[in-house]
Amino acid sequence: MVVHLRPALGYLKKNMSGRLLIHSPKLSKGMIFTAFVDRPAWQGNRSLTNTLLAMKLTILLLTTAALQVTASGRAQTVTFSGKDVPLEKVFSIVEQQTGYVVFFDYGTLEAARPVTLQVRDLPLTNFLDEALRGQPFGYSIRKTTIFITKLPVAAPVTAPPLEINTAAVIDIHGRVTDSLGNPMAGASVTVKGVARGVETDANGVFELKGVTEGATLMVSYTGYQSRQYKTRPGQPLVIVLSRSTSPLDEIVVIAYGTTTQRTSTGNVSTVKSEDIEKQPVDNPLLALEGRVPGLYISQATGVPGSAVTVRIEGQNSIAQGNDPLYVIDGVPYSSKLIPDLGQSGILGLSGGAWGNPLSFINPAAIDNIEVLKDADATAIYGSRAANGAILITTKKGKAGQTKVNIDIQNGWGKATRFLPLMNTKQYLAMRREAFRNANQSPGPTDYDLNGAWDTTRSTDWQKVLLGGTAQYADGQASVSGGAGNTTFFVGLGYHRETTVFPGDLSDQNGSVHFNIGHFTSNRKFHVQFSGDYLADHNNLIANDLTNTAVRLAPDAPALHNPDGSLNWAQYNGVSTWINPLAYLNSAYDAKTNNLNSSLEATYQVLPGLELKTSLGYSNLQKNTIVIGPLTAIAPERRPSSNRSSSFGYTTITSWNAEPWLTYKHRINKGQLETLIGTTFLETNSNFLYLSGIGYNSDLVLKDIRSAASVTAQSSVASLYHYNAVFGRINYNWLNKYIFSFNARRDGSSRFGPSNELHNFESGAMAWVFSNEDFLSRQPGFLSFGKLRASYGTTGNDQIGDYGFLSLYSTPLNVLTGYQGSPVLYPQGLPNPYLQWEETKKLQFGLDLGFFKDRVLVNANYYRNRSSNQLLSYKLPNITGFGSIRENFPATIQNSGWEISLTSKNFESRGFSWSTNFNITIQQNKLLSFPNLAQSSYAYSYEVGKPITAARFFHGLGVDPTTGFYIVADAKGNATSNPSFGPDYTALVNTAPKYYGGLENTVGYRGFELDFLFQFVRQKAAYSYTLGNQPGRFASSALGGLLGNQPVWVLSRWQKPGDIAPIQMFTTTFNNANTIGTTSDMTVSDASFIRLKNVALSWQLPAKWLRAAHLEGIRLFVHGQNLLTFTKFKGMDPESQSVLSTPPLRIVTFGIHVGL
Amino acid sequence: MKSIYKNLSGKAMVCLCCLFFASGIFSSCKKFIQVAAPYTSINASNVYSNDATAASVLSGVYAQMARELIPNAELSGISIQCAFSADDLSAILPSADANYYPYYTNSLTNANSFPWSSAYNFIFITNAAIEGLTASSSLTPAVKQQLIAEAKFFRAFCYFYAVNLFGDVPMPLSTDYKANALLPRTPKAQVYQQILKDLTEAQAALSPSYLKSDAFTPYTTSPERVRPTKWAAAALLARAYLFTGDYANAEAEATTVIGNPMFSLPALNSVFKMNSTETIWALQPVRTGTASNTGEGSFFILPATGPSGTVQPAFLSDTLLNSFEANDQRKTNWIASVTPILPGNVTYYYPFKYKIGAVPAPTQEYSMVLRLAEQYLIRAEARAQQGNISGSQADLNAVRARAGLPSTTAGDKGSLLAAIVHERQVELFTEWGDRWFTLKRTGTIDAVMTQAAPVKGGTWSSYKALYPIPVNELLTDPNLVQNTGY
């Protein structure tokens, strides 16, 4: 583990001289208490009195403290970078760099622990503080000699034991800072045993009047170790809090604020930049796979820019959106793109649109991602958060020394899996048997057999078309830092990925991320301004070649003629196929520019009362061109064909403004935090789809002006307005009992005028039972224990805009207008009562920490019930239309368990090993659906069964007498002519039953190895289980594509009496095949265990770097989707498609340089 | 500043700030979340606020009727469906065909939903238009009057077909889906009352000249006869009176059309040309390329390979072919044939009223909805029923003369009525279900269909004269009752 030093070191350095530092290491926990007896910032000019007082205090402390330190007259600094460096070695480095001599007794160093530090130009004393942190040593400096002394083992002293007089009543005032001297605003200072307390102001200053002398002050701050301090009269206190080392105290971002796992009442999971950076992915969502309990992510295809499906705690909605709410730096971000040109299907579908908008966010710009799941965490997002929320926080600058980081990696990608397909011998045997069975002989278009194609050729088209190596290149550079009140971060990124297809196809993007933070000098006003801009150019092809690769007959001709030109294999003057390489000419070209910006301003009105405003603006522009040149068409058809091209223009612009107030206040022994705010949000979505036809050259296809005729195919213009008031009350009683209430009143333009406003609310509580006296007095192996419960309502407003309006638009196929004028036609029945779907979430959680939080267990049980489903509700046609979109009291329940376990298994002498494990067991059930049998969903769902289940015929195998598939009808009788719908008796749930991940991190000296296994238990209905009409052939030149089959179809029926899983080969179309592929015979186990990610890195030894003035160099190898263990018969158990490229196995080599 | 803070307690500040926020929020919230409709489509509340968009709603109805190349899903599909149900057409159809086979073999079940859904879809739009137009105060009065009248005319048109196809039908006259979803069937007579009321009101308000797409400006030369006029209302009114046995009014309304010099009987091959003088109201094709002309032409005009599959399965029945009198020019001008080599040199005759099929030709033909010849036949029948033999003969002969036939030999009411039925058969075949309705209206359906149904591979029962109500309607509207027999 690399400890990054707190910022503002450089800023401290210049104040070093003349400062007296007193160190009193807290032995048990290795903390350092530092009292700065310096001119406090909040006081006037230093007076003589103050100096004298300070000296008095110094003398007092010197007599009691274990060691003394005098500040060095010279500002010596140390630069150090190393992992698990023996202390002895550290001292020699200090000697080298400072010219000081370090005195120590070798015998005392037996108890020393190795040092892991990465610092640059750190003042000597600060460096020693860091190096000796947690060690049983103190130090003192005399002239140029550093004396290391062993500290006496003392009782855990929390503060200098001061002389306690009679219980006088005194006023206490002081200042709370972090270990770098930065003031800590909002820290809580309470008097132990008394219901009294205050918050520190913007300068970290507090004042407590009328406190009994000798009473104990408790000083605490989120993410820092709490300190206790005995009160005494006189001097202002300077209290320094140091960062907590427990993962329970790490900051967790939640809606409109932060918390920690220790005090959180909700179910929130965090993935940090370290884990994201280890993964060579182009979409940050893919970096979450297998890492977050309750979150299931699947990638649609292996082409860059692929669609990604995200489900948090299952599928809540039958017919509407199931995507979570994305919030980047407090600003909502689109969860889906606008459905684009039909041809861009190569990217796959997510949320009803091609591709995924998160592809346009640079993963390297992300500091952490929080996944919000339960009602407590999400109810404050109201109508938008029924499907959970994913909060993305981008990287910010930190005060202190300027950091320059450069990461460069290069790598290669291959398709993870192929289908085992027949070779030519097997294929031709199948075809001939099919002709025999059908009593037919090859016809003029059976090119594979009739002499048109060379039947001695055998090609595995998967190798030819999908067997290529994708190139992966990624470079990131950032500069960050800050001084005084201002911090900054500037990052640049470049990313390029190619495909496994032949041809020069690539997706590349360049991005910039910046952040500026500034405090006013009185620290009352703070502003953070962040921006991300990414320009992406995705240059693919209109069609995924996977379908061709799988179905093309193995004896299909060579791609090229001897002269190098494309081979169209003409037979009797007619092309016998569409050469797969010709598809490369039909380019899909998408250029996307994405800007996200946010500004967060905070003003401290009064101590504890803050006014915050978050402003955001985002703009996504995507211009897509798909061209249809003549070169993609068989040569003999070109004279009668037209060139065409399609143009898609998408613009999604959105702004939001969210002012809110937070107020922290002590009530009794508890800390009350209240929040109230309002949201204004507008999203403008526009899309225009133009097509041009009749160009006179392939070269001008991207110029719409060159088209002979241009048609506007479709246009979308929608406006979404959203307004809400929200609030939260959080009461924390002594870190033992924590209560939280959230409420939101939402108004949305998506809903009918009669239902524009609605309330959402939640309540939660947590009981930290490990803080109860009966447990905390005897700290055993249980170091932390918390029980949580939450309940509340959230809404789903992903129903599209204008659903409530009766819209009139031009009907399809009316191209000339009527009497030359455009015409209008109503699109459906308006429903002014349209409303959101509602999800009631109930959760129970248990958080446990063992062995000083080295082992953390987190378990959640959830039960989410979604009702008010927005469905297409059947009406008689006499109402004008057969249906209306209406909220319907169908209820869906998602329930399950989420368990995660984090363990630091071993950490000593340069070796460390930690393990993370998570598992989610989920169940989906349709609880009720009034009048299901009469609805249009009668054949889709069944009450008591999952809505994620697909319905099929129940297959009874192959009829031994006829050789064709038979299935059971609704009464269970075997039939070869079932009724589609009513006879669907088999129900197969294709949603994962359970899933999770297991991650291990092993570090030794400068090496670190991290590997993550993802596991999923699921079934899939995979139509290729039965082949695709085995025995039939259709060339791509004939419009269809039938041919090769997976080898397992060889176990087919051959003669009466055979019992076989596959029906007879035949060249004729037969209904039995359709019935078979609509049956549960296609269902197979699609469970898999995947070595999702491996990251191996080596940190170069510090001494090598010093000469080059480098902070750190790390060499690394990253791998994604490396191994897949599955029984799944198809290509990839995650994407489960024969139409799209499987996700790629990517291996990259790279270097990280820190300057 | 500091002193102000000190004077205000923290709590007071919080309250103050909350108040400040709350006041701002609640005043602006409601307004903020109400957004205007997108510019890519028009909202029900603003479509009727402007002459042009209001007119395009009614144009949309006509365009919707005309847009399908093979209009089996639309109301206009009854030209095909009813011709199949009656004895106009033969077909080569697989029994799996869902669009035509049940109509052809008189084996409809409650799974067949056309043209019910199309008719009620149109009725919803006319109801919405009447409500929206009536409420609008920003339209030019003449436009508003014309459009309301067009909507009423079209609503009557839809109900006319609904009531003749299904018998008693539910009769929604508003857009309130909650109320409409529970409507029972309204007795046929009451539906006719509404039809007559709508048509009378429409006739009074509609423009006497053909209007342009703005529903305001008359054409100065060569009018496009594609929007309803006063005369279209009169023509439909004449038919409605005839069907309800109000012969005096039927005669009167037909007379207003026949007497109008705008209309005359052109040569046979000109009748179905766009804007022919025969046209009272037609639908303009709205597509391009091979769909630039009528759906009827695309469906009926057979390729050299003859009828096939489910796309163009129809050809004329022997019954119809044999019912033409010798020298009837309609048989040579309105019927064509193909003799495909396979299978076995059979000649198929098909309707050739429309001369242009699915070929990329400039638009030359419009889909005829109301035409003058029918008005002559309506008046002939109305006059015969009222005992005006010579007047009836004159009207009948006007139609026969154009077909190159001699004057009728029928001299009394009974034989005249029979002659008119026959004349309708050969004049109006495959047009808007005329044969099917005539058989039903004249009570001859059982006799005719008992002969015709077995030829088509079906069987006949009297109940089949009414189409069944689609099953979805019965499941979703508890107050609907199926026609007996189904």
PDB file of C-alpha atoms in Angstrom, chain B residues 62-201:
ATOM      1  CA  TYR B  62     -58.343  10.301 -46.206  1.00  0.00           C
ATOM      2  CA  ALA B  63     -54.608   9.642 -46.536  1.00  0.00           C
ATOM      3  CA  GLN B  64     -54.827   6.833 -44.012  1.00  0.00           C
ATOM      4  CA  MET B  65     -57.601   5.245 -46.084  1.00  0.00           C
ATOM      5  CA  ALA B  66     -55.557   5.561 -49.253  1.00  0.00           C
ATOM      6  CA  ARG B  67     -52.105   4.683 -47.995  1.00  0.00           C
ATOM      7  CA  GLU B  68     -52.149   0.896 -47.962  1.00  0.00           C
ATOM      8  CA  LEU B  69     -51.208  -0.761 -51.195  1.00  0.00           C
ATOM      9  CA  ILE B  70     -53.207  -3.825 -50.218  1.00  0.00           C
ATOM     10  CA  PRO B  71     -55.710  -2.282 -47.906  1.00  0.00           C
ATOM     11  CA  ASN B  72     -56.741  -5.382 -45.977  1.00  0.00           C
ATOM     12  CA  ALA B  73     -56.328  -3.721 -42.602  1.00  0.00           C
ATOM     13  CA  GLU B  74     -58.186  -0.544 -43.432  1.00  0.00           C
ATOM     14  CA  LEU B  75     -61.826   0.262 -43.856  1.00  0.00           C
ATOM     15  CA  SER B  76     -61.186   0.593 -47.593  1.00  0.00           C
ATOM     16  CA  GLY B  77     -60.270  -3.107 -47.534  1.00  0.00           C
ATOM     17  CA  ILE B  78     -63.952  -4.013 -47.573  1.00  0.00           C
ATOM     18  CA  SER B  79     -63.882  -3.588 -51.364  1.00  0.00           C
ATOM     19  CA  ILE B  80     -61.880  -6.800 -51.274  1.00  0.00           C
ATOM     20  CA  GLN B  81     -63.194  -8.510 -48.154  1.00  0.00           C
ATOM     21  CA  CYS B  82     -66.906  -8.103 -48.951  1.00  0.00           C
ATOM     22  CA  ALA B  83     -66.284  -9.066 -52.567  1.00  0.00           C
ATOM     23  CA  PHE B  84     -64.726 -12.284 -51.259  1.00  0.00           C
ATOM     24  CA  SER B  85     -67.622 -12.871 -48.869  1.00  0.00           C
ATOM     25  CA  ALA B  86     -70.163 -12.430 -51.680  1.00  0.00           C
ATOM     26  CA  ASP B  87     -69.995 -14.054 -55.080  1.00  0.00           C
ATOM     27  CA  ASP B  88     -67.855 -11.495 -56.942  1.00  0.00           C
ATOM     28  CA  LEU B  89     -64.535 -13.219 -56.583  1.00  0.00           C
ATOM     29  CA  SER B  90     -62.788 -16.542 -56.699  1.00  0.00           C
ATOM     30  CA  ALA B  91     -59.388 -17.117 -55.183  1.00  0.00           C
ATOM     31  CA  ILE B  92     -56.484 -19.460 -54.885  1.00  0.00           C
ATOM     32  CA  LEU B  93     -55.708 -19.223 -51.221  1.00  0.00           C
ATOM     33  CA  PRO B  94     -53.920 -21.377 -48.680  1.00  0.00           C
ATOM     34  CA  SER B  95     -56.127 -22.141 -45.716  1.00  0.00           C
ATOM     35  CA  ALA B  96     -53.459 -20.637 -43.473  1.00  0.00           C
ATOM     36  CA  ASP B  97     -54.083 -17.204 -44.953  1.00  0.00           C
ATOM     37  CA  ALA B  98     -55.589 -15.007 -42.279  1.00  0.00           C
ATOM     38  CA  ASN B  99     -56.371 -11.909 -44.291  1.00  0.00           C
ATOM     39  CA  TYR B 100     -58.724 -13.227 -46.958  1.00  0.00           C
ATOM     40  CA  TYR B 101     -59.380 -16.928 -46.524  1.00  0.00           C
ATOM     41  CA  PRO B 102     -61.981 -16.631 -43.744  1.00  0.00           C
ATOM     42  CA  TYR B 103     -63.827 -13.922 -45.697  1.00  0.00           C
ATOM     43  CA  TYR B 104     -63.657 -15.930 -48.872  1.00  0.00           C
ATOM     44  CA  THR B 105     -64.933 -19.170 -47.386  1.00  0.00           C
ATOM     45  CA  ASN B 106     -67.504 -17.444 -45.167  1.00  0.00           C
ATOM     46  CA  SER B 107     -65.740 -18.959 -42.174  1.00  0.00           C
ATOM     47  CA  LEU B 108     -65.068 -15.853 -40.119  1.00  0.00           C
ATOM     48  CA  THR B 109     -64.417 -16.316 -36.428  1.00  0.00           C
ATOM     49  CA  ASN B 110     -64.110 -13.813 -33.643  1.00  0.00           C
ATOM     50  CA  ALA B 111     -60.376 -13.757 -34.296  1.00  0.00           C
ATOM     51  CA  ASN B 112     -60.944 -11.613 -37.400  1.00  0.00           C
ATOM     52  CA  SER B 113     -60.744  -7.992 -36.401  1.00  0.00           C
ATOM     53  CA  PHE B 114     -60.893  -6.150 -39.727  1.00  0.00           C
ATOM     54  CA  PRO B 115     -62.388  -3.788 -40.617  1.00  0.00           C
ATOM     55  CA  TRP B 116     -63.852  -3.270 -37.150  1.00  0.00           C
ATOM     56  CA  SER B 117     -60.714  -1.762 -35.606  1.00  0.00           C
ATOM     57  CA  SER B 118     -60.093   0.482 -38.606  1.00  0.00           C
ATOM     58  CA  ALA B 119     -63.661   1.815 -38.590  1.00  0.00           C
ATOM     59  CA  TYR B 120     -63.563   2.636 -34.894  1.00  0.00           C
ATOM     60  CA  ASN B 121     -60.120   4.173 -35.206  1.00  0.00           C
ATOM     61  CA  PHE B 122     -61.582   6.555 -37.807  1.00  0.00           C
ATOM     62  CA  ILE B 123     -64.642   7.173 -35.649  1.00  0.00           C
ATOM     63  CA  PHE B 124     -62.349   8.168 -32.752  1.00  0.00           C
ATOM     64  CA  ILE B 125     -60.567  10.647 -34.958  1.00  0.00           C
ATOM     65  CA  THR B 126     -63.783  12.177 -36.282  1.00  0.00           C
ATOM     66  CA  ASN B 127     -65.056  12.427 -32.703  1.00  0.00           C
ATOM     67  CA  ALA B 128     -61.790  14.034 -31.607  1.00  0.00           C
ATOM     68  CA  ALA B 129     -61.953  16.393 -34.575  1.00  0.00           C
ATOM     69  CA  ILE B 130     -65.561  17.382 -33.895  1.00  0.00           C
ATOM     70  CA  GLU B 131     -64.733  18.027 -30.228  1.00  0.00           C
ATOM     71  CA  GLY B 132     -61.533  19.889 -30.994  1.00  0.00           C
ATOM     72  CA  LEU B 133     -62.951  21.937 -33.845  1.00  0.00           C
ATOM     73  CA  THR B 134     -66.085  22.860 -31.949  1.00  0.00           C
ATOM     74  CA  ALA B 135     -64.063  24.039 -28.977  1.00  0.00           C
ATOM     75  CA  SER B 136     -61.620  26.021 -31.056  1.00  0.00           C
ATOM     76  CA  SER B 137     -62.143  29.736 -31.289  1.00  0.00           C
ATOM     77  CA  SER B 138     -59.190  30.640 -33.418  1.00  0.00           C
ATOM     78  CA  LEU B 139     -60.187  29.094 -36.742  1.00  0.00           C
ATOM     79  CA  THR B 140     -61.538  30.878 -39.791  1.00  0.00           C
ATOM     80  CA  PRO B 141     -65.311  30.281 -39.491  1.00  0.00           C
ATOM     81  CA  ALA B 142     -65.642  28.892 -43.016  1.00  0.00           C
ATOM     82  CA  VAL B 143     -62.812  26.432 -42.420  1.00  0.00           C
ATOM     83  CA  LYS B 144     -64.240  25.397 -39.078  1.00  0.00           C
ATOM     84  CA  GLN B 145     -67.684  24.845 -40.641  1.00  0.00           C
ATOM     85  CA  GLN B 146     -66.265  22.817 -43.531  1.00  0.00           C
ATOM     86  CA  LEU B 147     -64.051  20.645 -41.312  1.00  0.00           C
ATOM     87  CA  ILE B 148     -66.754  19.872 -38.760  1.00  0.00           C
ATOM     88  CA  ALA B 149     -69.004  18.916 -41.652  1.00  0.00           C
ATOM     89  CA  GLU B 150     -66.289  16.739 -43.195  1.00  0.00           C
ATOM     90  CA  ALA B 151     -65.814  15.002 -39.850  1.00  0.00           C
ATOM     91  CA  LYS B 152     -69.548  14.390 -39.482  1.00  0.00           C
ATOM     92  CA  PHE B 153     -69.755  13.134 -43.046  1.00  0.00           C
ATOM     93  CA  PHE B 154     -66.892  10.761 -42.443  1.00  0.00           C
ATOM     94  CA  ARG B 155     -68.283   9.566 -39.118  1.00  0.00           C
ATOM     95  CA  ALA B 156     -71.551   8.751 -40.867  1.00  0.00           C
ATOM     96  CA  PHE B 157     -69.615   7.001 -43.614  1.00  0.00           C
ATOM     97  CA  CYS B 158     -67.873   4.770 -41.035  1.00  0.00           C
ATOM     98  CA  TYR B 159     -71.070   4.014 -39.140  1.00  0.00           C
ATOM     99  CA  PHE B 160     -72.833   3.192 -42.403  1.00  0.00           C
ATOM    100  CA  TYR B 161     -70.346   0.414 -43.089  1.00  0.00           C
ATOM    101  CA  ALA B 162     -70.175  -0.686 -39.449  1.00  0.00           C
ATOM    102  CA  VAL B 163     -73.914  -1.100 -39.197  1.00  0.00           C
ATOM    103  CA  ASN B 164     -74.150  -2.931 -42.500  1.00  0.00           C
ATOM    104  CA  LEU B 165     -71.297  -5.288 -41.683  1.00  0.00           C
ATOM    105  CA  PHE B 166     -71.987  -6.023 -38.020  1.00  0.00           C
ATOM    106  CA  GLY B 167     -75.647  -5.122 -37.362  1.00  0.00           C
ATOM    107  CA  ASP B 168     -76.153  -3.336 -34.060  1.00  0.00           C
ATOM    108  CA  VAL B 169     -72.896  -1.668 -33.129  1.00  0.00           C
ATOM    109  CA  PRO B 170     -71.621   0.386 -30.198  1.00  0.00           C
ATOM    110  CA  MET B 171     -71.830   4.045 -31.091  1.00  0.00           C
ATOM    111  CA  PRO B 172     -69.187   6.222 -29.397  1.00  0.00           C
ATOM    112  CA  LEU B 173     -69.726   9.913 -30.149  1.00  0.00           C
ATOM    113  CA  SER B 174     -66.999  11.254 -27.878  1.00  0.00           C
ATOM    114  CA  THR B 175     -63.342  10.565 -27.143  1.00  0.00           C
ATOM    115  CA  ASP B 176     -63.819   9.575 -23.508  1.00  0.00           C
ATOM    116  CA  TYR B 177     -62.136   6.185 -23.553  1.00  0.00           C
ATOM    117  CA  LYS B 178     -63.339   5.211 -20.135  1.00  0.00           C
ATOM    118  CA  ALA B 179     -66.990   5.641 -21.102  1.00  0.00           C
ATOM    119  CA  ASN B 180     -66.558   4.267 -24.607  1.00  0.00           C
ATOM    120  CA  ALA B 181     -64.880   1.116 -23.333  1.00  0.00           C
ATOM    121  CA  LEU B 182     -68.131   0.124 -21.659  1.00  0.00           C
ATOM    122  CA  LEU B 183     -70.592   0.876 -24.453  1.00  0.00           C
ATOM    123  CA  PRO B 184     -73.192  -1.737 -25.357  1.00  0.00           C
ATOM    124  CA  ARG B 185     -74.457  -2.197 -28.888  1.00  0.00           C
ATOM    125  CA  THR B 186     -76.817   0.457 -30.168  1.00  0.00           C
ATOM    126  CA  PRO B 187     -79.774  -0.810 -32.196  1.00  0.00           C
ATOM    127  CA  LYS B 188     -79.305  -0.539 -35.927  1.00  0.00           C
ATOM    128  CA  ALA B 189     -82.200   1.895 -36.365  1.00  0.00           C
ATOM    129  CA  GLN B 190     -80.705   4.261 -33.840  1.00  0.00           C
ATOM    130  CA  VAL B 191     -77.336   4.124 -35.583  1.00  0.00           C
ATOM    131  CA  TYR B 192     -79.071   4.991 -38.845  1.00  0.00           C
ATOM    132  CA  GLN B 193     -80.748   7.941 -37.140  1.00  0.00           C
ATOM    133  CA  GLN B 194     -77.330   9.214 -36.172  1.00  0.00           C
ATOM    134  CA  ILE B 195     -76.007   8.606 -39.685  1.00  0.00           C
ATOM    135  CA  LEU B 196     -78.886  10.584 -41.208  1.00  0.00           C
ATOM    136  CA  LYS B 197     -78.470  13.341 -38.654  1.00  0.00           C
ATOM    137  CA  ASP B 198     -74.725  13.646 -39.278  1.00  0.00           C
ATOM    138  CA  LEU B 199     -75.220  13.568 -43.037  1.00  0.00           C
ATOM    139  CA  THR B 200     -77.989  16.128 -43.034  1.00  0.00           C
ATOM    140  CA  GLU B 201     -75.892  18.486 -40.928  1.00  0.00           C
TER     141      GLU B 201
END
